[in-house]
PDB file of C-alpha atoms in Angstrom:
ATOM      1  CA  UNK A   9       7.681 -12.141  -3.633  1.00 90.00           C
ATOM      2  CA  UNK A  10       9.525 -12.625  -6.911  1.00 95.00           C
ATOM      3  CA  UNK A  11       8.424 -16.924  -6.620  1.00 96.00           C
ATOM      4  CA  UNK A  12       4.975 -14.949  -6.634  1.00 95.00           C
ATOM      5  CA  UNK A  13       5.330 -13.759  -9.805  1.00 96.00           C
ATOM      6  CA  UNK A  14       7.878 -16.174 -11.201  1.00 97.00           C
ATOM      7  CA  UNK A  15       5.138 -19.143 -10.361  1.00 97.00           C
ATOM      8  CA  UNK A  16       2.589 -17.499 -11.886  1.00 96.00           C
ATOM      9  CA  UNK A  17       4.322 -17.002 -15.401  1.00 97.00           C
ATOM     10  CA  UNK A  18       5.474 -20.725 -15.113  1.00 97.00           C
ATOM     11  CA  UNK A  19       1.656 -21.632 -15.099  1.00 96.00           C
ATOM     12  CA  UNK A  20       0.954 -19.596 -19.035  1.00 96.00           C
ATOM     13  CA  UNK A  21       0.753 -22.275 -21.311  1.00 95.00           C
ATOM     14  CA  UNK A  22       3.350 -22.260 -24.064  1.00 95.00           C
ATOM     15  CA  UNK A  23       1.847 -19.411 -26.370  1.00 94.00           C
ATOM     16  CA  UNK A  24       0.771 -17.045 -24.065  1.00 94.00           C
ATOM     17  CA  UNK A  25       4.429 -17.155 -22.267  1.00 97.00           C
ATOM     18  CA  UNK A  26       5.798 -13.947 -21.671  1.00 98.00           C
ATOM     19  CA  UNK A  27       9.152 -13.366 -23.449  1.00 98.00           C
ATOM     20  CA  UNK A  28       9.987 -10.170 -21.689  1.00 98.00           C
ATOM     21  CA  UNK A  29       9.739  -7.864 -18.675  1.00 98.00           C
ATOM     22  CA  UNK A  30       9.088  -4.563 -18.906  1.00 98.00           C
ATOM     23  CA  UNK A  31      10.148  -2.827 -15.425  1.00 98.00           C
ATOM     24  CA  UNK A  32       8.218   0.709 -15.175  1.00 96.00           C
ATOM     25  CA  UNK A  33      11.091   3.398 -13.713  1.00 93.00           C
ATOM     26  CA  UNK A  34      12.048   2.756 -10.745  1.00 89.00           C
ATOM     27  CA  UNK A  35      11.116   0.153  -8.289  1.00 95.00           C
ATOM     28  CA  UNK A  36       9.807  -2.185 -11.597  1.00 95.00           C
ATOM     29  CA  UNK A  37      13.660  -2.210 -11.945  1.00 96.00           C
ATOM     30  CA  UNK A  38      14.492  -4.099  -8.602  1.00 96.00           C
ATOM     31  CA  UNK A  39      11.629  -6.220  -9.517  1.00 97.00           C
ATOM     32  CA  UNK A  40      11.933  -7.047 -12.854  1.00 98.00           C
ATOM     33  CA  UNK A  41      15.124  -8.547 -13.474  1.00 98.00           C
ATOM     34  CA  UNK A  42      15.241 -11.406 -10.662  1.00 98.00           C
ATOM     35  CA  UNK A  43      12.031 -12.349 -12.353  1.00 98.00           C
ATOM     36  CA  UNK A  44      13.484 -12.194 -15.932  1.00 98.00           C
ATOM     37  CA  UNK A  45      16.127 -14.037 -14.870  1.00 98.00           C
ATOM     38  CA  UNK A  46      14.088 -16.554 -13.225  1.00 98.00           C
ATOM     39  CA  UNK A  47      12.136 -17.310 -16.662  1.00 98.00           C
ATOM     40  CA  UNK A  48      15.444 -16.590 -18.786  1.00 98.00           C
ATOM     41  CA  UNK A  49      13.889 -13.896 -20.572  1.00 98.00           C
ATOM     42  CA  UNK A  50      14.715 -10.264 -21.416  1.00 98.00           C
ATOM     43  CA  UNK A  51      14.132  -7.235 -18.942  1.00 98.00           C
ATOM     44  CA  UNK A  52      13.309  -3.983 -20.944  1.00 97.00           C
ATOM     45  CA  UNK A  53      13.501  -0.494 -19.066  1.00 96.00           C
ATOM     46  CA  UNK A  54      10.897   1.517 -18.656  1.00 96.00           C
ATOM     47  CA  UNK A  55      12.193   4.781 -18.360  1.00 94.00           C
ATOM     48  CA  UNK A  56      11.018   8.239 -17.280  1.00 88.00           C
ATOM     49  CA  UNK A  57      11.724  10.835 -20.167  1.00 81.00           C
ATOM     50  CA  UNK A  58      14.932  10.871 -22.128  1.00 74.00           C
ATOM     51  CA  UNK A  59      17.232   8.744 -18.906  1.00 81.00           C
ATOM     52  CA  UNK A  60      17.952   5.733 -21.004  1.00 83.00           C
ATOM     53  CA  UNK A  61      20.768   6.556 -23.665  1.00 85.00           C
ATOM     54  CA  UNK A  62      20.479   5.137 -27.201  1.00 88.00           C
ATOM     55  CA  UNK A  63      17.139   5.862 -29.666  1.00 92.00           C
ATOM     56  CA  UNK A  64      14.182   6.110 -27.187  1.00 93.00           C
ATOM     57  CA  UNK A  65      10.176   6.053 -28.606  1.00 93.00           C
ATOM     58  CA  UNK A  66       8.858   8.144 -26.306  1.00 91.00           C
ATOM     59  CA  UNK A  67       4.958   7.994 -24.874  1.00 88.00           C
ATOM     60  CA  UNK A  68       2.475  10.688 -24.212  1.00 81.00           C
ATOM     61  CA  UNK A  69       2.562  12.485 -20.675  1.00 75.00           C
ATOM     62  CA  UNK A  70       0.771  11.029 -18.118  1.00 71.00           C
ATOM     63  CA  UNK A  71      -0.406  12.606 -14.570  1.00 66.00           C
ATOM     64  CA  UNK A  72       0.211  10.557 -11.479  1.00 62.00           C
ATOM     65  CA  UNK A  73      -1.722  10.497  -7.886  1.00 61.00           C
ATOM     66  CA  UNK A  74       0.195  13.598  -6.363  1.00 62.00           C
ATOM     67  CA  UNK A  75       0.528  16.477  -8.061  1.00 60.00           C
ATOM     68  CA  UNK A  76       3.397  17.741  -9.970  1.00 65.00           C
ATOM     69  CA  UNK A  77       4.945  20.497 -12.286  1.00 64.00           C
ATOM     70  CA  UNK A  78       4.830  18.559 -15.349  1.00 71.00           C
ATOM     71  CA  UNK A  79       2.941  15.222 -16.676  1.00 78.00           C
ATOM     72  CA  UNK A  80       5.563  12.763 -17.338  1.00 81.00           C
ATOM     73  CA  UNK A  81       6.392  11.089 -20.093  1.00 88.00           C
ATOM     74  CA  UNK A  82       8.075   7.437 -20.244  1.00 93.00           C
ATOM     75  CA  UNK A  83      10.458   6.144 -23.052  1.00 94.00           C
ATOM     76  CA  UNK A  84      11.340   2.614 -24.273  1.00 95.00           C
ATOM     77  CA  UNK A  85      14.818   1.953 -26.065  1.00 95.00           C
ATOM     78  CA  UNK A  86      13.575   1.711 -30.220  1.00 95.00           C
ATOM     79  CA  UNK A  87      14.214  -1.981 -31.017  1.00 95.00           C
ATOM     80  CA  UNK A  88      13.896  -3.056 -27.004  1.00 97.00           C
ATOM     81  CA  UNK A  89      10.940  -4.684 -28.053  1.00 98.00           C
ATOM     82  CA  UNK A  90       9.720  -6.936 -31.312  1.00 97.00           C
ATOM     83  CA  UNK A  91       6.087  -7.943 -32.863  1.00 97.00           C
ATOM     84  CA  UNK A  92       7.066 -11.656 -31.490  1.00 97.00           C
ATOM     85  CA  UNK A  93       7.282 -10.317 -28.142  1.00 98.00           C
ATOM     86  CA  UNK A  94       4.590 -11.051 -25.349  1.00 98.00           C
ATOM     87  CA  UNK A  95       5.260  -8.682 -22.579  1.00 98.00           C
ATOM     88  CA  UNK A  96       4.621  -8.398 -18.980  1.00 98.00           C
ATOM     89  CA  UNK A  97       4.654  -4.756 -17.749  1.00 98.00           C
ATOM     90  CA  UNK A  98       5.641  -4.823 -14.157  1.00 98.00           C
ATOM     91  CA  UNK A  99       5.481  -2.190 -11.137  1.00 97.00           C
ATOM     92  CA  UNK A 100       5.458  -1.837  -7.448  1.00 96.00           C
ATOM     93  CA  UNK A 101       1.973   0.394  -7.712  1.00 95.00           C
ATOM     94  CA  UNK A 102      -0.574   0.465  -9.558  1.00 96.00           C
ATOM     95  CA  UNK A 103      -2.074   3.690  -8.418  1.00 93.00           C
ATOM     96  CA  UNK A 104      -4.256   5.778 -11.150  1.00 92.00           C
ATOM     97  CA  UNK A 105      -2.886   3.764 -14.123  1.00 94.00           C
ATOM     98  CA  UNK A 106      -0.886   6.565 -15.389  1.00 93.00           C
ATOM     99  CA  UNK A 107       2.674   4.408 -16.010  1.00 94.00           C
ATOM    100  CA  UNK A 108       0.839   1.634 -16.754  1.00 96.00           C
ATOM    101  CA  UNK A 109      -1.030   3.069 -19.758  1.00 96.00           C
ATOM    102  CA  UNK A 110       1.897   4.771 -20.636  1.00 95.00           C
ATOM    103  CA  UNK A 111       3.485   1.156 -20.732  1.00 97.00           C
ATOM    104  CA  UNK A 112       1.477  -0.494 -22.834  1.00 97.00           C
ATOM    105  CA  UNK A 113       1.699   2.389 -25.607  1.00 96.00           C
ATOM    106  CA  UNK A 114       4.778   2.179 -25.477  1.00 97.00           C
ATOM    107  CA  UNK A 115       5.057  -1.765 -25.586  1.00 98.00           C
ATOM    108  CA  UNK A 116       2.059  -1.474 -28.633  1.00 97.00           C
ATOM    109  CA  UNK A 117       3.734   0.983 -30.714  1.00 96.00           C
ATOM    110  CA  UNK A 118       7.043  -1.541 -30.839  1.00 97.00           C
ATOM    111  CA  UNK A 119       4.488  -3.904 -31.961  1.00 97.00           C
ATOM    112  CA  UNK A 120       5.016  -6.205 -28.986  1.00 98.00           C
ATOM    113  CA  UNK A 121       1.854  -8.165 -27.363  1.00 98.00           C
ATOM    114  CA  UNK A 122       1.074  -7.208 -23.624  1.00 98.00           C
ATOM    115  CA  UNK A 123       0.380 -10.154 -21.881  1.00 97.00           C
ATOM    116  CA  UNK A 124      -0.474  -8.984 -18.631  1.00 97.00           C
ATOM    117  CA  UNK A 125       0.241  -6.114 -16.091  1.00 98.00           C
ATOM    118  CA  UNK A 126       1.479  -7.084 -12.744  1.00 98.00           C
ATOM    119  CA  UNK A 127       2.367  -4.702  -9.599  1.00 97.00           C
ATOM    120  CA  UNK A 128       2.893  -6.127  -6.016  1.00 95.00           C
ATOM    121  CA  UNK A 129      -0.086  -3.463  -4.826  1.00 94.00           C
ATOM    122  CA  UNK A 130      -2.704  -1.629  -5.933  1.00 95.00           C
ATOM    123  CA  UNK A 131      -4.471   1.688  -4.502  1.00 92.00           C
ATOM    124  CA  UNK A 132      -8.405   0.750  -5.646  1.00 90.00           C
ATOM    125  CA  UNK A 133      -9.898   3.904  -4.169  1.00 87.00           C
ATOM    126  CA  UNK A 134      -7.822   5.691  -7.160  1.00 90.00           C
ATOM    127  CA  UNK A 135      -9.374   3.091 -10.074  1.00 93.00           C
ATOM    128  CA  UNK A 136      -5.988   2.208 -11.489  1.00 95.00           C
ATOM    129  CA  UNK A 137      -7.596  -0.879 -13.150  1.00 96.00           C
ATOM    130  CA  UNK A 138     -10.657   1.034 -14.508  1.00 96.00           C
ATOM    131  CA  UNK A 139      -8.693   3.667 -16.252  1.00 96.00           C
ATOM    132  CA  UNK A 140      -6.551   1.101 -17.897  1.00 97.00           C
ATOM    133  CA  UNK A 141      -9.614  -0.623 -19.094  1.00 97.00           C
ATOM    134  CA  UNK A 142     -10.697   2.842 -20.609  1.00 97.00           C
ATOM    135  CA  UNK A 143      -8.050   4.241 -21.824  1.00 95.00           C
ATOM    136  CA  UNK A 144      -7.359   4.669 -25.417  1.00 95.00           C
ATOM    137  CA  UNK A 145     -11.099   3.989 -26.141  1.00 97.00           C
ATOM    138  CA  UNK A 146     -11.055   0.558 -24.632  1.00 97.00           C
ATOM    139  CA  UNK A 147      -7.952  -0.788 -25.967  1.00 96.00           C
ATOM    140  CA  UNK A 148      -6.341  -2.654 -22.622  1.00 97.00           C
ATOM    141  CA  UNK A 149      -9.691  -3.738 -21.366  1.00 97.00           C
ATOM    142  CA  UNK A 150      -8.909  -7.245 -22.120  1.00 97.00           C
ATOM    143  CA  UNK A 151      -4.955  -7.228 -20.663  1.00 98.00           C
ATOM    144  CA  UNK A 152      -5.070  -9.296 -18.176  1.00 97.00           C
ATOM    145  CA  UNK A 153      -3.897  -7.314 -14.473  1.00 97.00           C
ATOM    146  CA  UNK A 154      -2.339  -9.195 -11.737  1.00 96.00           C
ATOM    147  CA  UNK A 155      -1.853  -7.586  -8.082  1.00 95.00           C
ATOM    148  CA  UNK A 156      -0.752  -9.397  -5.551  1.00 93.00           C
ATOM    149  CA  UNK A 157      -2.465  -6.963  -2.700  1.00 91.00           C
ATOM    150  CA  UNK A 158      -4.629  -4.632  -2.566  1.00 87.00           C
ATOM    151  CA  UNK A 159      -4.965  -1.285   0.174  1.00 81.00           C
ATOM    152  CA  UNK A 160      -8.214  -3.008   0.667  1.00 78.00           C
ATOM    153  CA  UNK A 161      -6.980  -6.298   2.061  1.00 79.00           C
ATOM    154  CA  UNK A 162      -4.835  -4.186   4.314  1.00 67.00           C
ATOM    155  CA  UNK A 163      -8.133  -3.458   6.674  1.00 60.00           C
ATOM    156  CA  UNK A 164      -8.378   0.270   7.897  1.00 56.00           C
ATOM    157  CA  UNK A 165      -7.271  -1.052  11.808  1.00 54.00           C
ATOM    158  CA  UNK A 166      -3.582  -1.783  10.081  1.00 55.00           C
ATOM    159  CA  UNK A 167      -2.132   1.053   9.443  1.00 56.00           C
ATOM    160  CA  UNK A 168      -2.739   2.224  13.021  1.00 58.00           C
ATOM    161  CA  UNK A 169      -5.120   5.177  12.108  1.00 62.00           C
ATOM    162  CA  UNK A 170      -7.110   6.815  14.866  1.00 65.00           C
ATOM    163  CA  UNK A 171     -10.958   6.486  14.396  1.00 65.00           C
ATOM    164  CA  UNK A 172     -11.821   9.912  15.200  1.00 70.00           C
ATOM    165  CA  UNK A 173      -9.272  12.545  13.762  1.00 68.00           C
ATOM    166  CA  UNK A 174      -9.735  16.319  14.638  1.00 67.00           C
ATOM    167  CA  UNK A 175      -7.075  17.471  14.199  1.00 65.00           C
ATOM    168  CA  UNK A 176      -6.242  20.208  11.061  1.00 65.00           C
ATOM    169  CA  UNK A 177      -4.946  18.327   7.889  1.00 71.00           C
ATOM    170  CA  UNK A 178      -3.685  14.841   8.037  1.00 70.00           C
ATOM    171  CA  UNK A 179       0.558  15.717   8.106  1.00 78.00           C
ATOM    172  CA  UNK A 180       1.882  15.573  12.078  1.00 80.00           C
ATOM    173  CA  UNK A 181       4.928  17.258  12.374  1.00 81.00           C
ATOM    174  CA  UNK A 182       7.802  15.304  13.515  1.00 87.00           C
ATOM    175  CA  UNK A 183       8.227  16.746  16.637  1.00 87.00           C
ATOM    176  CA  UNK A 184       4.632  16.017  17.952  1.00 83.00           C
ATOM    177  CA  UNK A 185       4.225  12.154  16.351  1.00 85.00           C
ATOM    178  CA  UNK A 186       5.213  10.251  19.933  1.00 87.00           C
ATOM    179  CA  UNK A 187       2.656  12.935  21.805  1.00 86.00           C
ATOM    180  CA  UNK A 188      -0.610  11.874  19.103  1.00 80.00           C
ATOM    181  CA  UNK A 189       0.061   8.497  18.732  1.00 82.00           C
ATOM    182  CA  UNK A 190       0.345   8.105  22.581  1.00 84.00           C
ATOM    183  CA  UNK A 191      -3.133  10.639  22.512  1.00 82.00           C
ATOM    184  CA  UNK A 192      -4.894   8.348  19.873  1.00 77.00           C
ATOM    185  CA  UNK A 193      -3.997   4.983  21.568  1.00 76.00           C
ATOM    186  CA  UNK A 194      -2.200   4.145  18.777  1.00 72.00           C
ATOM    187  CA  UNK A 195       0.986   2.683  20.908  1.00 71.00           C
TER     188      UNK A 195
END
């Protein structure tokens, strides 16, 4: 997976060549720096509120697919990032958008250059991609979004879902899964 990305930077042309990785908190962390490493260029944190220690800018709170008690709020170290710097913002997700935009704040306050965002999948029934290209009145609808899946290309068949589903809610407890899945046909 990281040859994926690492082939695909290769292929910029000189000027548009990232010169850092931003890896959103947490799974852009196992991602980013093999790929950093790869192009011998920085990996930046991207880090949920306050976890990183030194000076942090901190972004805006941002809500996520699932609900929680609070919006979150990401933070990059002050001085992680310079105006010379042409960033890719990497993830595992891109779900509704919500780190992402909160990345690219973050990367345009430190007046760095996003060059693209990349995540490994991306959720389109929750418009991830369309609410970074509206967000801040338009200002990321030209930054460049690379996915390397989608849900879509995953087919509905795949994930072993039943066609017809009456039961209440879609949670089965753990001590019923062998019993539906052998009811459904899915085994």
């Amino acid at each position: 997976m990281i040859d994926v990305f690492v082939d695909n930077y290769n292929s910029f042309p000189a000027h548009k060549k990232p010169t850092a990785i931003v890896g959103c908190d947490a799974r852009g962390f196992v991602l980013g720096p093999p790929i950093a490493m790869a192009l011998k260029i920085k990996f930046v944190l991207l880090r949920k509120d306050q976890k990183s220690p030194g000076v942090l800018v901190e972004g805006t709170g941002y809500t996520k697919e699932y609900a929680e008690a609070h919006d979150d709020k990401m933070c990059l170290r002050l001085g992680s990032l310079t105006p010379n710097d042409r960033v890719v913002i990497i993830d595992d997700l891109l779900a509704t958008g919500g780190t992402a935009i909160a990345g690219m704040q973050l990367v345009k306050a430190l007046g760095a250059t996003i060059s693209e965002f990349a995540a490994i999948i991306a959720l389109e029934g929750l418009d991830g991609i369309g609410k970074i290209r509206q967000a801040d009145g338009g200002k990321y609808k030209d930054v460049p979004i690379f996915t390397v899946f989608t849900d879509a290309m995953v087919g509905n068949g795949t994930p072993g879902d039943p066609p017809i589903w009456n039961l209440k809610g879609r949670m089965v407890p753990l001590a019923d899964a062998a019993k539906v899945q052998a009811e459904h046909k899915l085994i």
